[in-house]
Tab-separated table of C-alpha atoms and ligand atoms in Angstrom:
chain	number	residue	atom	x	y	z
A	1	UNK	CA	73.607	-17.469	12.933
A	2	UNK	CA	73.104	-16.602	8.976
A	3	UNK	CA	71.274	-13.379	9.322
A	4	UNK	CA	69.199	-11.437	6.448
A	5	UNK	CA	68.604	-7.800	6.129
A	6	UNK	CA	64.957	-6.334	6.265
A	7	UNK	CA	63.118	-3.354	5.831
A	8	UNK	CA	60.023	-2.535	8.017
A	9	UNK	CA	58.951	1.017	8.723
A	10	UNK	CA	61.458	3.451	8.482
A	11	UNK	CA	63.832	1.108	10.085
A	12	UNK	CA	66.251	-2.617	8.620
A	13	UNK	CA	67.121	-4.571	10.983
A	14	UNK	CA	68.918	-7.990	11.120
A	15	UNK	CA	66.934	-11.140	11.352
A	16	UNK	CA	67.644	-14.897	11.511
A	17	UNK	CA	67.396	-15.936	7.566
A	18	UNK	CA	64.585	-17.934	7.492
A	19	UNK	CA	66.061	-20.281	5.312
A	20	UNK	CA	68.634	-21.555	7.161
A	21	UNK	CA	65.553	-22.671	9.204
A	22	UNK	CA	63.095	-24.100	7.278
A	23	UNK	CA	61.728	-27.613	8.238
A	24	UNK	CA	60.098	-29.924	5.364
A	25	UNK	CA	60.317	-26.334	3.278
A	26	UNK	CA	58.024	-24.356	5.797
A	27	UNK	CA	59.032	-21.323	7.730
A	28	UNK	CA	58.021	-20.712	11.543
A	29	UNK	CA	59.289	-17.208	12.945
A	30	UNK	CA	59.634	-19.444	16.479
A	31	UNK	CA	61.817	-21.860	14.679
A	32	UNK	CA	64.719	-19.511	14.610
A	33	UNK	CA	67.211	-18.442	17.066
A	34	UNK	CA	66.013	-14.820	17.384
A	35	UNK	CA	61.781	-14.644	16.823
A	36	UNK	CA	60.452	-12.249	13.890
A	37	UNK	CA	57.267	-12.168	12.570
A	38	UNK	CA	56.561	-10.154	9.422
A	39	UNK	CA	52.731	-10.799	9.787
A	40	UNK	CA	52.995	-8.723	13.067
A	41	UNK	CA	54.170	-5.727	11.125
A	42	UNK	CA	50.477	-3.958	11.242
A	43	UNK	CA	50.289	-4.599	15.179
A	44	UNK	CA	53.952	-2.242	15.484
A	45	UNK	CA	52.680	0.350	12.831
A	46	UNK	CA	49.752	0.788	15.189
A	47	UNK	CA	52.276	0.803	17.919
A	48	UNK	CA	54.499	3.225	16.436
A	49	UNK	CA	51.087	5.386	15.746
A	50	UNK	CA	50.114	5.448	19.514
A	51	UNK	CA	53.792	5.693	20.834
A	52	UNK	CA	54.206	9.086	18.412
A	53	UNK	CA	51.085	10.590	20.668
A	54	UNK	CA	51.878	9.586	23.937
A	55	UNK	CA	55.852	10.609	23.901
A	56	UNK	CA	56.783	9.238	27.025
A	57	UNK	CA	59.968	9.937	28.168
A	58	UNK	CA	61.310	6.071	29.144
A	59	UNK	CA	60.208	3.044	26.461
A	60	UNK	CA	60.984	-0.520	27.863
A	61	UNK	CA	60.400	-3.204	24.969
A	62	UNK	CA	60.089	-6.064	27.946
A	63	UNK	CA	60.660	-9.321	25.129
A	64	UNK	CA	62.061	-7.475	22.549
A	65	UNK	CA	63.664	-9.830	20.337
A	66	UNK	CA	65.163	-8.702	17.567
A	67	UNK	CA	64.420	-4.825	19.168
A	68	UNK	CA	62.165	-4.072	15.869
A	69	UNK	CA	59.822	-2.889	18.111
A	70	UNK	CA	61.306	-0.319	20.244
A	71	UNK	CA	63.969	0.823	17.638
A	72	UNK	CA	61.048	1.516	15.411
A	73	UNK	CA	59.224	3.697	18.459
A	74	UNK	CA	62.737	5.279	18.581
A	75	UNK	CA	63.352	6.045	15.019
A	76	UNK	CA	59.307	6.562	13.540
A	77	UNK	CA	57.240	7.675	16.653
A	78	UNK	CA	59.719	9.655	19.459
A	79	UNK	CA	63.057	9.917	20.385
A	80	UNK	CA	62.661	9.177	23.836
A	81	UNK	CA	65.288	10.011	26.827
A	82	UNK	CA	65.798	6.600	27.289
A	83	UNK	CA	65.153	3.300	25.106
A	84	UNK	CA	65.596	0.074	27.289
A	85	UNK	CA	65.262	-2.895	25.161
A	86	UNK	CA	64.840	-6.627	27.058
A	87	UNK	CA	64.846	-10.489	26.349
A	88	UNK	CA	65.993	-13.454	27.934
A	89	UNK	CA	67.374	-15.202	25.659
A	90	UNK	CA	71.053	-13.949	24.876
A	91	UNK	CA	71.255	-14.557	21.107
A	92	UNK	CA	68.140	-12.367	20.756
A	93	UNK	CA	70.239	-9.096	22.574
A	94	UNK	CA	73.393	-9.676	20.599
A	95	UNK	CA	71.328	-9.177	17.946
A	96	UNK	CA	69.233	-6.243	19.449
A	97	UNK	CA	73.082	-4.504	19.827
A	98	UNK	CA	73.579	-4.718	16.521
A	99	UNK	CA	70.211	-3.837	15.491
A	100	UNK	CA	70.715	-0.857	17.948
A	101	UNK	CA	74.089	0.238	16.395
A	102	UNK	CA	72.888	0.122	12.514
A	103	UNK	CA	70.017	2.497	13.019
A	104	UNK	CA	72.131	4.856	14.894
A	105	UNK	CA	70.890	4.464	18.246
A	106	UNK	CA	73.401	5.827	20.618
A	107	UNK	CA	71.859	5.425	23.984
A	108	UNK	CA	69.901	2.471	24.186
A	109	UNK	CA	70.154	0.171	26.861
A	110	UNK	CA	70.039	-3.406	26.740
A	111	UNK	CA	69.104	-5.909	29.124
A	112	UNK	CA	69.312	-9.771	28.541
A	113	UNK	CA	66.782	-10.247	31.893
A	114	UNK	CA	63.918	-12.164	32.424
A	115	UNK	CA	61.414	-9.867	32.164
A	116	UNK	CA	59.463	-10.209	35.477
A	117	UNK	CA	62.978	-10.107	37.104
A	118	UNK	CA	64.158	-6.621	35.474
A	119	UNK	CA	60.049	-5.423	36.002
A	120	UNK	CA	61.066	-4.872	39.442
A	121	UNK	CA	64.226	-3.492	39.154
A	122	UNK	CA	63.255	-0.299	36.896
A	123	UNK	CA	60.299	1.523	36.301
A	124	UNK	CA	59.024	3.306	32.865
A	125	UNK	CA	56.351	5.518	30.981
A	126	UNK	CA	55.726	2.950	28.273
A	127	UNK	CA	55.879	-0.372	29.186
A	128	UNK	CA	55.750	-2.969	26.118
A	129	UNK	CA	54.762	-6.705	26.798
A	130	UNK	CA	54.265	-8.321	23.160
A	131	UNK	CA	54.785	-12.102	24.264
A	132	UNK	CA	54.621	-15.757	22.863
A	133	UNK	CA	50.569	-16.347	23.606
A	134	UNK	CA	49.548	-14.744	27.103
A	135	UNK	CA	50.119	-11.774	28.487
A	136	UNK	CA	49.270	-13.114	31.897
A	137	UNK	CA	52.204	-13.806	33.373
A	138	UNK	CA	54.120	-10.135	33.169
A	139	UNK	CA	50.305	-8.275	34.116
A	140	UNK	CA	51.550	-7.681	37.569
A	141	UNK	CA	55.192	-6.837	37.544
A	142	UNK	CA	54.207	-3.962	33.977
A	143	UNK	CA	51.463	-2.629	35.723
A	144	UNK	CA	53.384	-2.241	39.183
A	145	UNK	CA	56.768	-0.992	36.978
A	146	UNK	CA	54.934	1.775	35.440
A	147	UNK	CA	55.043	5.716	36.765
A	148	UNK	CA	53.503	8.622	36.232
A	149	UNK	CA	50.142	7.393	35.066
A	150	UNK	CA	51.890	5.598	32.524
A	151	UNK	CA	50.713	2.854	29.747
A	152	UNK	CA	51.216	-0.762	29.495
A	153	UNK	CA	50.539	-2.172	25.669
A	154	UNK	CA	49.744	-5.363	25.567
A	155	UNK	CA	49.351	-8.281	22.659
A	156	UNK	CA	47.845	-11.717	23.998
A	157	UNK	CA	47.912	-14.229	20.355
A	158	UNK	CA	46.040	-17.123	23.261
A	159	UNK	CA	43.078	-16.454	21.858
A	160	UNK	CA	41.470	-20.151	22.092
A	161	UNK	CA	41.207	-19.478	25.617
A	162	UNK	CA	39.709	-16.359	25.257
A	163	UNK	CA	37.548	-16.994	22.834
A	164	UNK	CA	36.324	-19.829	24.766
A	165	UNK	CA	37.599	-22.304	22.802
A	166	UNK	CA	39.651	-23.587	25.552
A	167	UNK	CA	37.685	-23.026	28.474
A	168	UNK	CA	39.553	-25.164	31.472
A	169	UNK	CA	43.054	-22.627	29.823
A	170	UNK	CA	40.286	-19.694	30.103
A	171	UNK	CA	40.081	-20.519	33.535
A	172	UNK	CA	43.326	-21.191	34.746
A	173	UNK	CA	44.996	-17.974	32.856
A	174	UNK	CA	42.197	-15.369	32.985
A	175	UNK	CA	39.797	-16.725	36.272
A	176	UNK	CA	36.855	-16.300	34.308
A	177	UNK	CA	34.220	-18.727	32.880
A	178	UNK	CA	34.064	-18.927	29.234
A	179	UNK	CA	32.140	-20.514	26.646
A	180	UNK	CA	32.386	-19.812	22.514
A	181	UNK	CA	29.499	-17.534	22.156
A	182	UNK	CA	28.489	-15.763	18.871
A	183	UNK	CA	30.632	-12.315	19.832
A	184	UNK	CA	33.451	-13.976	21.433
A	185	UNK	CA	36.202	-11.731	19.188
A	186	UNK	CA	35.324	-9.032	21.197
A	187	UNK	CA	34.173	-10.868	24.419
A	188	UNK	CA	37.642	-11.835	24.734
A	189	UNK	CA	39.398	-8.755	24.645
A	190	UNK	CA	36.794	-7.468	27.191
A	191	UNK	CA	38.297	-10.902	29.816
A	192	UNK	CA	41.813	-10.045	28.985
A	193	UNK	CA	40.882	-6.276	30.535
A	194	UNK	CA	38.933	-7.785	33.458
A	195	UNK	CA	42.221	-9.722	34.033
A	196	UNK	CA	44.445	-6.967	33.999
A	197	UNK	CA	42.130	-5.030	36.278
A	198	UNK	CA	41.838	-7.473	38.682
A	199	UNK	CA	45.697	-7.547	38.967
A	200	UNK	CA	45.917	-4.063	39.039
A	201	UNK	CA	43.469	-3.600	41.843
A	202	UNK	CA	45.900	-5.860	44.091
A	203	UNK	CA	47.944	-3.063	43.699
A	204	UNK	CA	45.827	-0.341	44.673
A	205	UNK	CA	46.017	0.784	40.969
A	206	UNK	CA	43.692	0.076	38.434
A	207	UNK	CA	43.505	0.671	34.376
A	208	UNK	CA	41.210	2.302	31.450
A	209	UNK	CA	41.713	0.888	27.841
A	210	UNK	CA	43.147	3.483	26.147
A	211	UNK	CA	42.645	1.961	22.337
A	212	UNK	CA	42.270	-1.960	21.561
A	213	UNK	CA	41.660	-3.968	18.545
A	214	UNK	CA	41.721	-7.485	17.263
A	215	UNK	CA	43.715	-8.556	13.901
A	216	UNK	CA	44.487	-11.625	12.321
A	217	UNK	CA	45.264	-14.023	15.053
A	218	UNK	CA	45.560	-11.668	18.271
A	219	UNK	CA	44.492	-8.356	20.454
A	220	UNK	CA	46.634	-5.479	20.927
A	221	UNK	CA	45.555	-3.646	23.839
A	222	UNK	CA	46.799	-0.177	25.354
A	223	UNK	CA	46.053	0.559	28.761
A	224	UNK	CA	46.498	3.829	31.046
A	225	UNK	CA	47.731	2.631	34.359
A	226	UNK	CA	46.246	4.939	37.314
A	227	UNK	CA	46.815	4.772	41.214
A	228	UNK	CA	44.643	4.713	43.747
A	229	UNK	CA	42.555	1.913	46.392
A	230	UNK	CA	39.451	4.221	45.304
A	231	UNK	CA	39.761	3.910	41.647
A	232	UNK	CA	40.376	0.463	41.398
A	233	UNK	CA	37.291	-0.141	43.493
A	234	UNK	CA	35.194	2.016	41.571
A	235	UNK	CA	36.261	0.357	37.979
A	236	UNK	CA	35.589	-3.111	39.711
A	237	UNK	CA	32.061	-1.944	40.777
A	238	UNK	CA	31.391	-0.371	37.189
A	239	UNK	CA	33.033	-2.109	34.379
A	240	UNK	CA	33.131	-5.582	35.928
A	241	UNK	CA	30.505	-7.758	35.644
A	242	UNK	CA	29.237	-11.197	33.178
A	243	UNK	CA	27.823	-11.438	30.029
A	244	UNK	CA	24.639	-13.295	28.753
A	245	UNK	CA	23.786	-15.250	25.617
A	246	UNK	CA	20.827	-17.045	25.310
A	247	UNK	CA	21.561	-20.215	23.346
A	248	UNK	CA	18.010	-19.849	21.626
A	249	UNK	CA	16.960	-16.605	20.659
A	250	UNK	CA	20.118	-15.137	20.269
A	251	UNK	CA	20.001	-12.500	22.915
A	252	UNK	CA	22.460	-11.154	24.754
A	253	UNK	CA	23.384	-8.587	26.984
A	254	UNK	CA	25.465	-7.627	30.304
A	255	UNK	CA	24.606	-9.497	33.589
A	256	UNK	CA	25.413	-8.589	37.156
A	257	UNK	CA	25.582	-11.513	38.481
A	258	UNK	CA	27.266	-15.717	37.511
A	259	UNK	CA	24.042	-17.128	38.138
A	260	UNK	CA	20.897	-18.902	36.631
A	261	UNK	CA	19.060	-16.173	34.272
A	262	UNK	CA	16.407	-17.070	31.871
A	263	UNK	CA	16.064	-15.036	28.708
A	264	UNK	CA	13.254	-12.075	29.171
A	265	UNK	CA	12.393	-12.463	25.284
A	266	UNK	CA	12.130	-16.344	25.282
A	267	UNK	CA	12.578	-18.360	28.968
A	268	UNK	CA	15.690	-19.761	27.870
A	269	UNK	CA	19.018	-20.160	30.603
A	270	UNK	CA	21.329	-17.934	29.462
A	271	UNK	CA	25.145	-18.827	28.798
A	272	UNK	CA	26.985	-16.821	31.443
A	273	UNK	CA	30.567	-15.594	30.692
A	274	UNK	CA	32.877	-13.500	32.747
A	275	UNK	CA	34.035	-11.395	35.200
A	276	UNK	CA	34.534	-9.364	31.900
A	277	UNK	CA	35.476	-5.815	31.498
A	278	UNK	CA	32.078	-4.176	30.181
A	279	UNK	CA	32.718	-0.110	29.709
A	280	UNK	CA	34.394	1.428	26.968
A	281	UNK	CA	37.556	-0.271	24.831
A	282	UNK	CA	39.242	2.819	23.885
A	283	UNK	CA	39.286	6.562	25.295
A	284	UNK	CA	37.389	8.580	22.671
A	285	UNK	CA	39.936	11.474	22.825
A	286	UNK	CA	42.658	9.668	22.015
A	287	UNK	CA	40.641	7.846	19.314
A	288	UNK	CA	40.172	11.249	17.687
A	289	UNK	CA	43.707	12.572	18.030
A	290	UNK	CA	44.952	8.796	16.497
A	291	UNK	CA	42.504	9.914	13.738
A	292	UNK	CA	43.945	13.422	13.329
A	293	UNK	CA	47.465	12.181	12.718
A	294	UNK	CA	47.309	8.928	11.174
A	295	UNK	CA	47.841	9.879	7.910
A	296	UNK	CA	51.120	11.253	8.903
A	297	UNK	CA	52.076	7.607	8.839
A	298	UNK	CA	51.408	7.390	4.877
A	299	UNK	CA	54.741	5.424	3.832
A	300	UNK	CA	53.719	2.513	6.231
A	301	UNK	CA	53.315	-0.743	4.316
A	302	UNK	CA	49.905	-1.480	6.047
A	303	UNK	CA	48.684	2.350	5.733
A	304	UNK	CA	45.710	1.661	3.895
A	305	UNK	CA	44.488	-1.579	6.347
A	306	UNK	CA	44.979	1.298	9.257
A	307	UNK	CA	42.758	3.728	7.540
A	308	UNK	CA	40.430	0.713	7.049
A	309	UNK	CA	40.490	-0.550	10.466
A	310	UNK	CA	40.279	3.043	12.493
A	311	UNK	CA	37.175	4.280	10.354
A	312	UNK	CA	35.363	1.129	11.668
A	313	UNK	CA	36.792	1.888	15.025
A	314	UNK	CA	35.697	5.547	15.068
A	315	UNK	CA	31.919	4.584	14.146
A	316	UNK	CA	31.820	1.541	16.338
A	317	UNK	CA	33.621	2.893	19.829
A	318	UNK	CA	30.161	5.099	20.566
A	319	UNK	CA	28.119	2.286	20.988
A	320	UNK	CA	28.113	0.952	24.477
A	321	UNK	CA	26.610	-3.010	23.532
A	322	UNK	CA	28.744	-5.839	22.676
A	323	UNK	CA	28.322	-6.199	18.600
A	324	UNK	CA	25.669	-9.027	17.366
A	325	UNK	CA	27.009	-11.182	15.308
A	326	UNK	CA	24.471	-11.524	12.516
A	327	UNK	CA	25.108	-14.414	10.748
A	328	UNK	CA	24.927	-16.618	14.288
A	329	UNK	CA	21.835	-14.732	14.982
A	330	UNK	CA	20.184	-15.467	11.843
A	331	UNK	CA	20.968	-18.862	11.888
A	332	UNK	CA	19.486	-18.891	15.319
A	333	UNK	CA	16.593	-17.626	14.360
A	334	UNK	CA	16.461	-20.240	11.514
A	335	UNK	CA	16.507	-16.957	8.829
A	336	UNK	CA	18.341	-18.414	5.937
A	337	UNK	CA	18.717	-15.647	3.201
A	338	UNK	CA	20.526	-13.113	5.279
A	339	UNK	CA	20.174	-9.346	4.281
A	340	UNK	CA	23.426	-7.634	3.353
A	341	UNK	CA	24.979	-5.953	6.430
A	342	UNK	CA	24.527	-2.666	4.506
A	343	UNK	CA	20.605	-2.894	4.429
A	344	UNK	CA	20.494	-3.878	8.074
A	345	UNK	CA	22.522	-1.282	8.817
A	346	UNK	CA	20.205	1.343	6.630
A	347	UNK	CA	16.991	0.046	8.433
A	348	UNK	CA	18.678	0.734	12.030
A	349	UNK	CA	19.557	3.809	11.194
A	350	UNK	CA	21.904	4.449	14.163
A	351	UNK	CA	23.875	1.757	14.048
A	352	UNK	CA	27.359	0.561	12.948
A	353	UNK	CA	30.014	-2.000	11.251
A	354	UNK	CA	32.117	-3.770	13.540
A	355	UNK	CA	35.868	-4.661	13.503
A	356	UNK	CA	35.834	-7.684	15.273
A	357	UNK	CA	33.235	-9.665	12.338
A	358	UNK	CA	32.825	-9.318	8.876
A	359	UNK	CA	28.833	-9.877	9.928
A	360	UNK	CA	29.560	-7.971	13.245
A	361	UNK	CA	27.170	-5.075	13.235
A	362	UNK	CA	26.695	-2.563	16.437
A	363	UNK	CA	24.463	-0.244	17.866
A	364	UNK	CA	22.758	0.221	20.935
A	365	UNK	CA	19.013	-0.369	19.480
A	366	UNK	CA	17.068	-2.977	21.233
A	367	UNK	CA	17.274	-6.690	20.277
A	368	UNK	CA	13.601	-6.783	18.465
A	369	UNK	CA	14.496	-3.919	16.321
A	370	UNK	CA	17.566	-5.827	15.184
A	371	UNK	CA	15.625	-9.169	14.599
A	372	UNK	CA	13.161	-6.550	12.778
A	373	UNK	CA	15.109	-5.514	10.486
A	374	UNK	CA	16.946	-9.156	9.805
A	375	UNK	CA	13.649	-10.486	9.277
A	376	UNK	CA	11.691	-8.218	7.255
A	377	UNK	CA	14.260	-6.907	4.809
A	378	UNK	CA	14.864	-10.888	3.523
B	401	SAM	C1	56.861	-12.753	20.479
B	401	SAM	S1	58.547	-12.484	20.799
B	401	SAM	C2	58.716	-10.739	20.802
B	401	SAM	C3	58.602	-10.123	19.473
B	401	SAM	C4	58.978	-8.666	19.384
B	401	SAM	N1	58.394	-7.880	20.448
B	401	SAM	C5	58.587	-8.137	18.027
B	401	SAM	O1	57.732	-7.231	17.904
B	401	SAM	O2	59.139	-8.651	17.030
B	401	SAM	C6	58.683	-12.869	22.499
B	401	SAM	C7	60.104	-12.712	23.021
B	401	SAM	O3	60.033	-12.814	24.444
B	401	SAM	C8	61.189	-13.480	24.907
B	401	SAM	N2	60.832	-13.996	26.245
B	401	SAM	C9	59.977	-15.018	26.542
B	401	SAM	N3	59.824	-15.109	27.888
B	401	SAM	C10	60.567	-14.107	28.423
B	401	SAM	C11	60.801	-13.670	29.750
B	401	SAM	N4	60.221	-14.284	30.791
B	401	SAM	N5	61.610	-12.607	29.947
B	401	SAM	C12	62.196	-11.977	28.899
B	401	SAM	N6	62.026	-12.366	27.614
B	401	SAM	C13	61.222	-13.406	27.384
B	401	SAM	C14	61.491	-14.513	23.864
B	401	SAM	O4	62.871	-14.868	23.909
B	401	SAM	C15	61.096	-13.769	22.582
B	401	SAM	O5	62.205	-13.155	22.002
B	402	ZN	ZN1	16.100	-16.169	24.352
């Protein structure tokens, strides 16, 4: 395998050179023997961000590939007492040893498992599960390998089923009914963590988002994992429930139950999504401390994007309501000059941007005062 040299962090590593590679003069990072992704760099800087405050003492990079990921938590965010670095394929960890070696990384150790298998052989603080498409099928074995109330990250790029694009995949993978509603960026983060909750629960454990987001083509979630028959009833009874859109008026809001509900504001049957996770999608401690320390991380290559992205973040995580998309609402409501998000913002007063939509905007003010203030400032 031809290999190139790259730089990404603080960190080169050796990757397949796309060139040798290319089909009809395009590139596709799962073309090669060894899968890496430049355009993921921004999902490990965030990594490498959250790994630096939560220091555990045992990383496992569960489909590590070339290792980029948990050499860079190694070298940029902690040196951890143990590194274990995993994929199944073999030609991916001969490259992860040499990856390893080059960025002086004495005591690594490297495992060429499938990952479910080697899930229930060890156990770790810091679980990493960054996977082609779903998550789904290594929920159980991270959640059940981690110890001492330790965190699972997770990146799920299946976002047509999510998103309700593909609802019958929605089903299958995730249990839940779906249908492409005007919030579905963030409605299908909030499925993905009803799905991991509902696995955890099976094992008397359960899990609280401890920061999520949505980029590009994907959701990067980190979760605490806690034990306990108690807890994981208690999240279930809280934070799981539907959500409601109604097709005509543009309302929506959580729902209790997967049944017929007409819309209070205009008679219409809502669209009923779910179970979906409904409380909070990150821990607002940890969202300050990320916000204390990110500019430590000044030399990475995306460090302007992550000031972008965790400003929005800070404003929108105190608002409780899923984030109206405004330009689906307007055209709902058959408004055709839409206000600039700025003014509607201004006449709610206590309201916010949101990362999920360029025309996202979120607050916890009732639906009329929103339509107000799309209407009248036209
Ligand atoms: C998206 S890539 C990982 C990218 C890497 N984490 C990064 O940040 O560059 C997914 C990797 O998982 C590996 N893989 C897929 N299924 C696996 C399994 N069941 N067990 C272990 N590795 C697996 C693939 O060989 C591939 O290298
Ligand atoms: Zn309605």
């Amino acid at each position: 395998m031809k290999l190139k040299e790259v730089t990404e962090g603080k960190v080169r590593i050796f990757v397949p050179d796309p060139k040798e590679y290319m089909i009809e003069g395009k590139f596709d990072p799962s073309w090669a023997p060894v899968f890496y992704n430049p355009k993921m760099t921004f999902n490990r800087d965030l990594s490498v961000i959250v790994v630096s405050l939560l220091k555990p003492k045992i990383i496992l990079d569960a489909l590590s590939a070339t290792g980029i990921r948990g050499i860079r938590y190694y070298v940029e965010s902690w040196k951890s007492e143990q590194l274990i670095l995993n994929d199944k394929n073999s030609t991916a960890t001969s490259l992860i040893q040499i990856n390893v070696k080059n960025n002086g990384i004495e005591n690594a150790k490297i495992y060429n498992k499938d990952a479910n298998v080697l899930l229930y052989e060890i156990k770790s603080e810091y679980i990493d599960i960054d996977p082609f498409g779903s998550p789904v099928p290594f929920i159980l074995s991270s959640i059940n390998a981690t110890i001492r109330n330790g965190i699972v990250a997770f990146t799920a790029t299946d976002l047509s089923p999510l998103e309700g694009s593909s609802r019958t995949s929605c089903r299958r993978k995730y249990d839940a009914i779906n249908y492409k509603l005007s919030s579905s960026k963030e409605l299908g983060l909030r499925i993905l963590i009803g799905k991991i909750i509902r696995e955890a629960a099976m094992l008397e454990k359960t899990v609280y988002p401890l920061f999520s987001f949505y980029a590009d083509y994907y959701y990067r979630l980190f979760v605490r994992v806690e034990s306990g028959a108690r807890k994981a009833d208690e999240n279930i009874n809280k934070n799981l429930k539907y959500f409601g859109e109604c097709p005509r008026c543009g309302f929506q809001t959580f729902v209790d139950e997967n049944c017929k509900i007409k819309c209070p504001i205009c008679g219409e049957n809502f669209i009923i999504i779910g179970p979906l996770y409904i409380g909070p999608l990150h821990n607002m401690e940890f969202l300050k401390r990320m916000i204390d320390i990110y500019n430590n991380f000044n030399y990475l290559s995306s460090f302007n994007r992550i000031q972008k992205l965790l400003n929005v973040i800070e404003k929108e995580a105190k608002y409780k309501s899923v984030f109206y998309n405004i330009s689906k609402l307007a055209s709902k409501l058959k408004v055709s000059a839409i206000p600039p998000i700025d003014s509607i913002l201004e006449c709610l007063g206590d309201a916010s941007k949101s990362h999920f939509a360029p025309t996202g905007i979120r607050t916890d003010k009732g639906y009329e005062e929103i339509i107000r203030c799309v209407k009248n400032l036209r």
